XYZ file of N, CA and C in Angstrom:
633
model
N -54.398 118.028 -137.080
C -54.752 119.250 -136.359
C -53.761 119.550 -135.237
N -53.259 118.203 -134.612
C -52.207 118.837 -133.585
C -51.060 118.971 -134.077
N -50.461 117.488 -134.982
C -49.138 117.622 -135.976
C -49.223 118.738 -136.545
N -49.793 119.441 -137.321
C -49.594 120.473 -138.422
C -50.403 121.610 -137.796
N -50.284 121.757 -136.185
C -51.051 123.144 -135.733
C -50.218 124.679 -136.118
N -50.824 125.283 -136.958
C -49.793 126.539 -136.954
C -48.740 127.131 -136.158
N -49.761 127.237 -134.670
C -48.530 127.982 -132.987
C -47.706 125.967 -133.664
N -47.622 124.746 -133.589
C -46.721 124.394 -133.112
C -45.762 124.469 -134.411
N -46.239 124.921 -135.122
C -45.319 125.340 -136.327
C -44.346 126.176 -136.421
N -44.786 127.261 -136.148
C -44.171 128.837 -135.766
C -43.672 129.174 -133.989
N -43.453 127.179 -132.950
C -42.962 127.463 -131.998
C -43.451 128.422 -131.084
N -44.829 128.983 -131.236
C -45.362 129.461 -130.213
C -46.724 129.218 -129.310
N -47.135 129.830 -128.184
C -48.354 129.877 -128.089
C -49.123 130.694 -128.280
N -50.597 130.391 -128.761
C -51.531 130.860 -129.224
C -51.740 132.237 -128.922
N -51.629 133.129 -127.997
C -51.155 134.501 -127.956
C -50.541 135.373 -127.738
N -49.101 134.826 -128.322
C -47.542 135.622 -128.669
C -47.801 136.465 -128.587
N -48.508 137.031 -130.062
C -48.877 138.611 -130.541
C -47.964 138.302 -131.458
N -48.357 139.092 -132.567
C -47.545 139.518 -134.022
C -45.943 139.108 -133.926
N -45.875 140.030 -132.953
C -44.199 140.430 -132.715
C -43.098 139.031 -132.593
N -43.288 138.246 -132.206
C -43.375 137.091 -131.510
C -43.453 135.850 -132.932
N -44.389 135.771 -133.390
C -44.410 135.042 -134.672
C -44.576 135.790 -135.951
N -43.928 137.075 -135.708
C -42.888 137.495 -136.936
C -41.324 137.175 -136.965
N -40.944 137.169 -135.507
C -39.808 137.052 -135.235
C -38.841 135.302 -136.251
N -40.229 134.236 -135.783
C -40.229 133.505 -135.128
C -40.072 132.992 -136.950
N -40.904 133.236 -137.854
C -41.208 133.119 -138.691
C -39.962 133.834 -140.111
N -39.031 134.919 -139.565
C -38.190 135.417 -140.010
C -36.778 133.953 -139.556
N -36.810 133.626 -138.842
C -35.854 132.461 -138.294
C -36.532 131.479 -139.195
N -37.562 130.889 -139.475
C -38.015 129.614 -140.229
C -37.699 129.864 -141.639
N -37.632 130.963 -142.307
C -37.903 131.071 -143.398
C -35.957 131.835 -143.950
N -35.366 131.926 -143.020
C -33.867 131.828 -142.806
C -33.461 130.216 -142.786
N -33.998 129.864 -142.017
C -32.892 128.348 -142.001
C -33.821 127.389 -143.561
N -34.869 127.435 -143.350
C -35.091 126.912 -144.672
C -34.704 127.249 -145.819
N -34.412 128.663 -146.363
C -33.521 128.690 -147.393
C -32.283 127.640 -147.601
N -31.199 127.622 -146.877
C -30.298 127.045 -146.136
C -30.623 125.782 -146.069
N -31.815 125.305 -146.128
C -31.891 124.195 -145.824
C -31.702 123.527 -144.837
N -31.602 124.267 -143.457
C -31.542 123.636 -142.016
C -32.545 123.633 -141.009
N -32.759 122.792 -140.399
C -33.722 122.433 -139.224
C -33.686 123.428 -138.152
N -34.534 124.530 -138.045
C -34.486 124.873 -136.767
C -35.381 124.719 -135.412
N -35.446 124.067 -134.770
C -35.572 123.471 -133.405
C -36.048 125.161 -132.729
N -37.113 124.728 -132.379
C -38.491 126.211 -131.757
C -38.900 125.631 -130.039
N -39.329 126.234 -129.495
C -40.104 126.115 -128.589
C -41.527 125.173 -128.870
N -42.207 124.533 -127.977
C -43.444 123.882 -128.600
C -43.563 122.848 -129.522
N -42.136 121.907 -129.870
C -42.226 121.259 -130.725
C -42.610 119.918 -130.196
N -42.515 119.807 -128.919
C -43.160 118.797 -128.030
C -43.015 117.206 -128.369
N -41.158 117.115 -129.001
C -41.469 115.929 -129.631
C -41.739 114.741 -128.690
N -41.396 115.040 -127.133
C -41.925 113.553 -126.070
C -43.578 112.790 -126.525
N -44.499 113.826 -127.126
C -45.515 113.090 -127.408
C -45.374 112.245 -128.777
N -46.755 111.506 -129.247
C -46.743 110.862 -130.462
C -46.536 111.809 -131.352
N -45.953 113.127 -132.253
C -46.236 114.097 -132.900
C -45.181 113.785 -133.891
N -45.512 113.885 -135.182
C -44.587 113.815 -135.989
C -43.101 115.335 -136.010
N -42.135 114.750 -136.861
C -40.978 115.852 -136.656
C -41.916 117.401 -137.782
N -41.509 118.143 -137.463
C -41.738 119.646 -137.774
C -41.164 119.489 -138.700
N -41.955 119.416 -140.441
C -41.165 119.582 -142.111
C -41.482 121.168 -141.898
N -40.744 121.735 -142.058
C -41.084 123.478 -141.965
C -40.270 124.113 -143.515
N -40.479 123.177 -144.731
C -40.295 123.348 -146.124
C -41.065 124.648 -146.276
N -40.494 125.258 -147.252
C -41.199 126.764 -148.158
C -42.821 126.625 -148.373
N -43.579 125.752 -148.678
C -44.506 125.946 -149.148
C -45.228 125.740 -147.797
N -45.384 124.619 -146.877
C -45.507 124.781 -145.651
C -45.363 125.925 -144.688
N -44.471 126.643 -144.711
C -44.096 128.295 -144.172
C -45.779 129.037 -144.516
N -46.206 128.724 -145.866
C -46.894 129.827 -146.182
C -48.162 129.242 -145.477
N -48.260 127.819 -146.044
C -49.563 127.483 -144.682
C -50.321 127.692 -143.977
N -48.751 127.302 -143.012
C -48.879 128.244 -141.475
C -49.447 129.882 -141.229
N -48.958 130.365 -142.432
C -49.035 131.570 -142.194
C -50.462 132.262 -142.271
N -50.817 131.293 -143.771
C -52.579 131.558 -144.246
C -53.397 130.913 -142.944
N -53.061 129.935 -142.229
C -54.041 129.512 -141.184
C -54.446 130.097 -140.113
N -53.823 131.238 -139.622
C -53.585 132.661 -138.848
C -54.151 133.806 -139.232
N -53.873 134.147 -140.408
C -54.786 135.040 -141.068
C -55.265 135.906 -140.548
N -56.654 135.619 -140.712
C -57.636 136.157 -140.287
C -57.828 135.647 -138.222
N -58.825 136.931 -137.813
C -58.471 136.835 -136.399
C -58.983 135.261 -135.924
N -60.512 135.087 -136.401
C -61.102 134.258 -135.959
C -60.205 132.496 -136.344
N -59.703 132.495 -137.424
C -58.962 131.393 -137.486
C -57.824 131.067 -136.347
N -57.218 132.169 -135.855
C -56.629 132.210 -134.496
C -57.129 131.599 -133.539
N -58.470 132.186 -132.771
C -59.394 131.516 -132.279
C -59.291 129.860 -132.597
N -59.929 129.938 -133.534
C -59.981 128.241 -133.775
C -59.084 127.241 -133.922
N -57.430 127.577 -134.271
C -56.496 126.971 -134.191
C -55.789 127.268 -132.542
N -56.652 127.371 -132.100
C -55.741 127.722 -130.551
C -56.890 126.773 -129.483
N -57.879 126.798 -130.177
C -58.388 125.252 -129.565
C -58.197 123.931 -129.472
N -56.722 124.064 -130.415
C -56.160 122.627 -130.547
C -54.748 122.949 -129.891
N -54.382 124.263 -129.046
C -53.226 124.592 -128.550
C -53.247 125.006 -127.606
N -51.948 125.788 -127.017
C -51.941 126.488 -125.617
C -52.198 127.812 -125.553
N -52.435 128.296 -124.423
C -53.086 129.905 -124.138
C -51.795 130.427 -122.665
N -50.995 131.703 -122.681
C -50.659 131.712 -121.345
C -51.958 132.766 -120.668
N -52.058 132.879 -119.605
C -53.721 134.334 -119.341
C -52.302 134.339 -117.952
N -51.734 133.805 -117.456
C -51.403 134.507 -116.344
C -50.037 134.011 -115.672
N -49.561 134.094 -114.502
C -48.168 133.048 -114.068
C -48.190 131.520 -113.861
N -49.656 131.470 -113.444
C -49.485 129.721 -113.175
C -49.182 128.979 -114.564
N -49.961 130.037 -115.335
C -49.793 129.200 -117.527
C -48.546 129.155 -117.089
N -47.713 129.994 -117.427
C -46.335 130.279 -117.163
C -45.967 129.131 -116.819
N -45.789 128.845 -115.834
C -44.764 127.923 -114.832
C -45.197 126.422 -115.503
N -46.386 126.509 -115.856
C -46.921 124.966 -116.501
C -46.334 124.745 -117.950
N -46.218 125.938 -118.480
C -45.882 126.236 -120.124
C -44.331 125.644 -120.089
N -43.806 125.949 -118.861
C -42.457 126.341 -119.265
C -42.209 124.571 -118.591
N -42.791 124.095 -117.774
C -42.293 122.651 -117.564
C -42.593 121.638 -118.709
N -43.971 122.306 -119.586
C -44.283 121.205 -121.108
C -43.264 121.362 -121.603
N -42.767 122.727 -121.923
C -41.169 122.996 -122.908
C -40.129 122.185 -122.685
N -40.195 121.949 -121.029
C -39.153 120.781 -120.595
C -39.102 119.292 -120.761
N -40.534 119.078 -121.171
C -40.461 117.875 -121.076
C -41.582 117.146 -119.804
N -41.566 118.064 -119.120
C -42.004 117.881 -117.496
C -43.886 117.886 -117.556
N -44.137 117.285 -118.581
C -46.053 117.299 -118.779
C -46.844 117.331 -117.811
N -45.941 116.088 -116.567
C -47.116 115.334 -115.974
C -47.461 116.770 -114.554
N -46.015 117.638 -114.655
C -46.131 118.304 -113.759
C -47.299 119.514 -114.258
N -47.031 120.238 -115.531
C -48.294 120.991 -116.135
C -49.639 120.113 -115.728
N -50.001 119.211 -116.351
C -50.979 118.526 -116.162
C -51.524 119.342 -114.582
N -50.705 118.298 -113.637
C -50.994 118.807 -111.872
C -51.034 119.845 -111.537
N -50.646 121.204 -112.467
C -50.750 122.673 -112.402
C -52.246 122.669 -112.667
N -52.378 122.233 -113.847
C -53.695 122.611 -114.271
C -54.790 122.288 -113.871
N -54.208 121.171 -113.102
C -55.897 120.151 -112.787
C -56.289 121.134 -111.357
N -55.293 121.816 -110.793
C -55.651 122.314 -109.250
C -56.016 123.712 -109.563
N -55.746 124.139 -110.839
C -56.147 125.114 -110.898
C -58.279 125.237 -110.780
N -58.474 124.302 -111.673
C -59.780 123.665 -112.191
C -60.261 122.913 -111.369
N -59.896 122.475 -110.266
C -60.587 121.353 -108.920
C -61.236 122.098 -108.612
N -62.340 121.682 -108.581
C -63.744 122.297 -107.432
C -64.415 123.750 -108.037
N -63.838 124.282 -109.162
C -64.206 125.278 -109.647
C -64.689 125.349 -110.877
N -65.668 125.744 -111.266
C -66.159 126.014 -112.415
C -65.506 127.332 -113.320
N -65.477 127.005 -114.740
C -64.823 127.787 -115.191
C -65.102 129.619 -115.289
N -64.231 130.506 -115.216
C -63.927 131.772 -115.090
C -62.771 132.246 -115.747
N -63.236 133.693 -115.822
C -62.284 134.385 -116.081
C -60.735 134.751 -115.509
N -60.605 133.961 -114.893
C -59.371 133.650 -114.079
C -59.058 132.220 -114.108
N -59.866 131.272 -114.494
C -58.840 129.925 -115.343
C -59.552 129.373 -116.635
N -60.102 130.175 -117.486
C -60.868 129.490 -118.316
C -59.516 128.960 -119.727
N -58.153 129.476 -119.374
C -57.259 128.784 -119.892
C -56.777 127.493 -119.307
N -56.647 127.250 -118.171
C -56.717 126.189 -117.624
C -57.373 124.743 -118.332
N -58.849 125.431 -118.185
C -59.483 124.296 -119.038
C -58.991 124.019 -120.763
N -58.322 125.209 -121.190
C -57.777 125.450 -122.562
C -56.710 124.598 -122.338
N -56.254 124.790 -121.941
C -54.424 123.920 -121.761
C -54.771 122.369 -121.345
N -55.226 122.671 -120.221
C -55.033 121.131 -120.068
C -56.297 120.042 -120.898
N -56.992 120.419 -121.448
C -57.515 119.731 -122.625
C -57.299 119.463 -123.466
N -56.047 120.499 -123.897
C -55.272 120.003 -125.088
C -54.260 119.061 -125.343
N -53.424 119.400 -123.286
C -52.645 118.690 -123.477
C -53.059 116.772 -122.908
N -54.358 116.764 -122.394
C -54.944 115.652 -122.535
C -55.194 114.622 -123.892
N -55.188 115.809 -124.988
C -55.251 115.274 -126.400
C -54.202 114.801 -126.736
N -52.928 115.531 -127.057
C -51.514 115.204 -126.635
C -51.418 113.788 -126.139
N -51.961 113.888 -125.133
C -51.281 112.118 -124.287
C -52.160 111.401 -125.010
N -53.343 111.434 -125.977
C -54.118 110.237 -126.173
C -53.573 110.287 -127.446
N -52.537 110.450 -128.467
C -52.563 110.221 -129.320
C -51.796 109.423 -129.879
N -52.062 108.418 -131.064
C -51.173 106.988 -131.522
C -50.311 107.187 -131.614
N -49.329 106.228 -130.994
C -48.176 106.050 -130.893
C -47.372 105.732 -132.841
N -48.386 105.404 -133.449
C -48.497 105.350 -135.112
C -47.628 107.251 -135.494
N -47.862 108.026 -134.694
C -47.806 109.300 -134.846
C -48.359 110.121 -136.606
N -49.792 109.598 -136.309
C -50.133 109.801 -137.226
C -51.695 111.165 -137.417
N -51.814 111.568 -136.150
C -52.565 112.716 -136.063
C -54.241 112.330 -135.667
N -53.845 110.981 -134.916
C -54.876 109.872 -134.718
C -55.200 109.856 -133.551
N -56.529 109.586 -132.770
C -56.239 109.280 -130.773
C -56.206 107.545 -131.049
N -55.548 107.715 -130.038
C -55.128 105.769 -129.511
C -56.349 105.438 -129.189
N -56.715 104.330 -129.445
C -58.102 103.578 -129.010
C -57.553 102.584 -128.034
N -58.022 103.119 -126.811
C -56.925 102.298 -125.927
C -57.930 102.266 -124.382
N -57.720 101.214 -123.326
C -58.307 101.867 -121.861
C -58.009 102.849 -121.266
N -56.037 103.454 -121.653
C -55.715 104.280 -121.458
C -56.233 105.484 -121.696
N -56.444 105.941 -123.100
C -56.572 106.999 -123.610
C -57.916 107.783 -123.935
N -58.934 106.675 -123.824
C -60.329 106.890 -123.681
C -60.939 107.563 -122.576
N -60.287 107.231 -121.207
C -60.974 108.314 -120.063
C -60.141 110.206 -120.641
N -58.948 109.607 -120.994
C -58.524 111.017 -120.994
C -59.604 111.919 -122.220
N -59.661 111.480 -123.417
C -60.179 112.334 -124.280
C -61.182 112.411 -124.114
N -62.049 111.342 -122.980
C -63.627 111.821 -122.494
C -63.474 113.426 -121.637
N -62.625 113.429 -121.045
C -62.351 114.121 -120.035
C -61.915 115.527 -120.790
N -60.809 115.285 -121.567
C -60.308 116.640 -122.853
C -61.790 117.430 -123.535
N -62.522 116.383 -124.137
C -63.533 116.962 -124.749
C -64.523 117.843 -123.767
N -65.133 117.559 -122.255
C -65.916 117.530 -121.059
C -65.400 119.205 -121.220
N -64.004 119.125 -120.820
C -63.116 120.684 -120.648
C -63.633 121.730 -121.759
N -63.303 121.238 -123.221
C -63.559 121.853 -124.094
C -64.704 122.113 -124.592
N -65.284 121.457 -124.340
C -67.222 121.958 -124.471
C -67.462 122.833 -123.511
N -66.860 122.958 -122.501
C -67.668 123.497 -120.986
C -66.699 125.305 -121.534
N -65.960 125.371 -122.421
C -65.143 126.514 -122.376
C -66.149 126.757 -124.090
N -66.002 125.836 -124.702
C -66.683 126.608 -126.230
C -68.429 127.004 -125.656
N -69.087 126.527 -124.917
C -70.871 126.810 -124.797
C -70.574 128.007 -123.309
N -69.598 128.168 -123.059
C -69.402 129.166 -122.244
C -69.394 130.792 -122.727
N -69.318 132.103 -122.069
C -69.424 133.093 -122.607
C -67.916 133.373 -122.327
N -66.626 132.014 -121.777
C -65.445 132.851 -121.669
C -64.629 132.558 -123.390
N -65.451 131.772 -123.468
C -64.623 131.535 -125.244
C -64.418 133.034 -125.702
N -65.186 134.272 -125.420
C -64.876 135.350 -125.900
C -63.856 135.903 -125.096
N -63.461 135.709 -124.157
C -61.991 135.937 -123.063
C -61.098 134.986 -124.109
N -61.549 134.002 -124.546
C -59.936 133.804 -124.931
C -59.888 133.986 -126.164
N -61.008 134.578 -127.292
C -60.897 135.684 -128.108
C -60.162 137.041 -128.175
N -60.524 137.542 -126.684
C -60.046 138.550 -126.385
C -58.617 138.773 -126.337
N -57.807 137.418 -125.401
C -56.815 137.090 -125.141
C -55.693 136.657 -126.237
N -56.477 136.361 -127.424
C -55.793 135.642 -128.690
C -55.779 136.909 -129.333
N -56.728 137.663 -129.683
C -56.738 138.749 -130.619
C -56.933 140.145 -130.412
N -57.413 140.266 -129.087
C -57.663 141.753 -128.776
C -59.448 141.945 -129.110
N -59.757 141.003 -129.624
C -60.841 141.396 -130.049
C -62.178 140.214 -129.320
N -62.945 140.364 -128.210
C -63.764 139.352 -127.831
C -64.838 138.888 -129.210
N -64.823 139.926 -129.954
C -66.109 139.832 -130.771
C -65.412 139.185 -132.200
N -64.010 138.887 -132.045
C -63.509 138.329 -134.006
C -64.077 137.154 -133.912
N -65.175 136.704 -133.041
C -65.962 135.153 -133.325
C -67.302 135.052 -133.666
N -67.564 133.601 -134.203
C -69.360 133.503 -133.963
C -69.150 131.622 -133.589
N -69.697 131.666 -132.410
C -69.620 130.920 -131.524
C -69.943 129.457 -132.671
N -71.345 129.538 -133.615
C -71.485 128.671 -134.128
C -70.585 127.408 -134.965
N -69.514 129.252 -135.496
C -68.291 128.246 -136.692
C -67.409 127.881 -135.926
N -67.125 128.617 -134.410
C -65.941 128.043 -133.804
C -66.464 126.320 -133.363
N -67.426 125.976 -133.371
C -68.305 124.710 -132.551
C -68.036 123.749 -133.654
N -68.688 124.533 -135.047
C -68.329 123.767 -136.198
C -66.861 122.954 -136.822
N -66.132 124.324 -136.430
C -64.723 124.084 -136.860
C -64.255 122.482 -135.756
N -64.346 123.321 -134.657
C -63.984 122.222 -133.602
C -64.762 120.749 -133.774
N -65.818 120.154 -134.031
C -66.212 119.428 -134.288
C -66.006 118.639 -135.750
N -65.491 119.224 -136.643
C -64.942 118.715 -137.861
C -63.354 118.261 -137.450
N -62.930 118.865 -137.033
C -61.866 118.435 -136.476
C -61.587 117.547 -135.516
N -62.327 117.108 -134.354
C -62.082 116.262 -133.433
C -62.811 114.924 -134.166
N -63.281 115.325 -135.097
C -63.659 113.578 -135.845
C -62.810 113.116 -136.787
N -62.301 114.391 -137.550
C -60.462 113.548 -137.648
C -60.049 112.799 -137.162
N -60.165 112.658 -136.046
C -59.057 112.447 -135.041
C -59.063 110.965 -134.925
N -60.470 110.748 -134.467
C -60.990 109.468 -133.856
C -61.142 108.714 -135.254
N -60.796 109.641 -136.741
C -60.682 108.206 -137.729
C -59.490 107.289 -137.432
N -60.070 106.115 -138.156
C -58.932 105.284 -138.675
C -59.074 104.129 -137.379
N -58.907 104.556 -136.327
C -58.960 103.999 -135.167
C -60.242 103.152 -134.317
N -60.807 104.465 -134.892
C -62.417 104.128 -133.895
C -63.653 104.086 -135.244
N -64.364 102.839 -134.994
C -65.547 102.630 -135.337
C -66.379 103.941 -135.245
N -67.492 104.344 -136.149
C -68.748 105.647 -136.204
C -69.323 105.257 -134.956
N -69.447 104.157 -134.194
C -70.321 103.834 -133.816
C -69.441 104.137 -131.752
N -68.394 103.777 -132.006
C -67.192 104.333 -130.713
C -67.312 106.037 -131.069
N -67.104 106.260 -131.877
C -66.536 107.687 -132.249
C -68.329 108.494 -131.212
N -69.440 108.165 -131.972
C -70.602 108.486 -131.374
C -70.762 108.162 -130.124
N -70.652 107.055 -129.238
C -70.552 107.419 -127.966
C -69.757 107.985 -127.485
């Protein structure tokens, strides 16, 4: 879900707009003819993440996983959102390399405040990129079962529940698609929950995974 996320496929974040990952997607589907690697924004290789195969049949993938609006939505819960300048400045230090400084963007954004329409990306970003740091060093699309990595994805998930049972999940509907209403809160909960138990296979016992 994070290795093979569409935005980190197509080098963007979750609400480019069209323009942006048409562009982006006209360059992938150029150098792959060709047969060459092209190196995007978002490929984030400092974490555990495997290298970007961005082969022909893969291209189309990406492309079907976008689709429709609401799949947007739901693949952008495993990604980044910009809503304003502070995203910005945090976005652009992950691009660098510079995490730990996003991280400290984000966490002050979210200290002492409950989520709103003025950081409910906050909690989007930096939950994700909490997922990011917990994942096996195996780089296999796995979280590390570790002392390390266990407060963080307690903490990732805390974020991401408090934004999906919230009424701003439709702000970042809005923000992804133009549309607050391309959701139904239930399948986005669903989706997200089939997916974060991916995660914790292989690694973690049913019985870890449940607490």
């Amino acid at each position: 879900m994070l290795n093979s996320n569409p935005y980190r496929f197509l080098g963007v974040i979750s609400n480019s707009g069209i323009k942006n990952i048409q562009k982006n997607l006209s360059k992938i589907k150029a150098y792959s003819k060709i047969g060459k690697h092209l190196s995007l924004s978002y490929e984030l290789s400092f974490f555990n993440l495997q290298k970007i195969d961005r082969s022909e049949s893969l291209i189309k993938e990406a492309e079907n996983k976008i689709l429709l609006d609401s799949n947007k939505v739901k693949h952008s819960l495993f990604w980044f959102t910009e809503l304003n300048s502070i995203d910005k400045i945090a976005l652009e230090n992950l691009n660098k390399g510079n995490f730990e400084k996003s991280e400290t963007i984000w966490r002050k954004v979210i200290k002492d405040n409950s989520i709103s329409k003025s950081n409910f990306s906050a909690y989007n970003n930096l939950s994700t990129l909490l997922f990011l740091m917990s994942l096996s060093d195996e780089k296999n699309d796995k979280f590390e079962n570790s002392k390390t990595s266990i407060p963080l994805i307690k903490e990732a998930l805390k974020l991401k529940s408090e934004l999906i049972f919230s009424d701003h999940l439709y702000d970042l509907s809005s923000l992804i698609t133009g549309n607050e209403n391309a959701i139904n809160k239930e399948n986005i909960l669903d989706f997200f929950n089939e997916n974060i138990s991916q995660l914790f296979n292989t690694n973690f016992s049913s019985i870890e995974t449940s607490n």
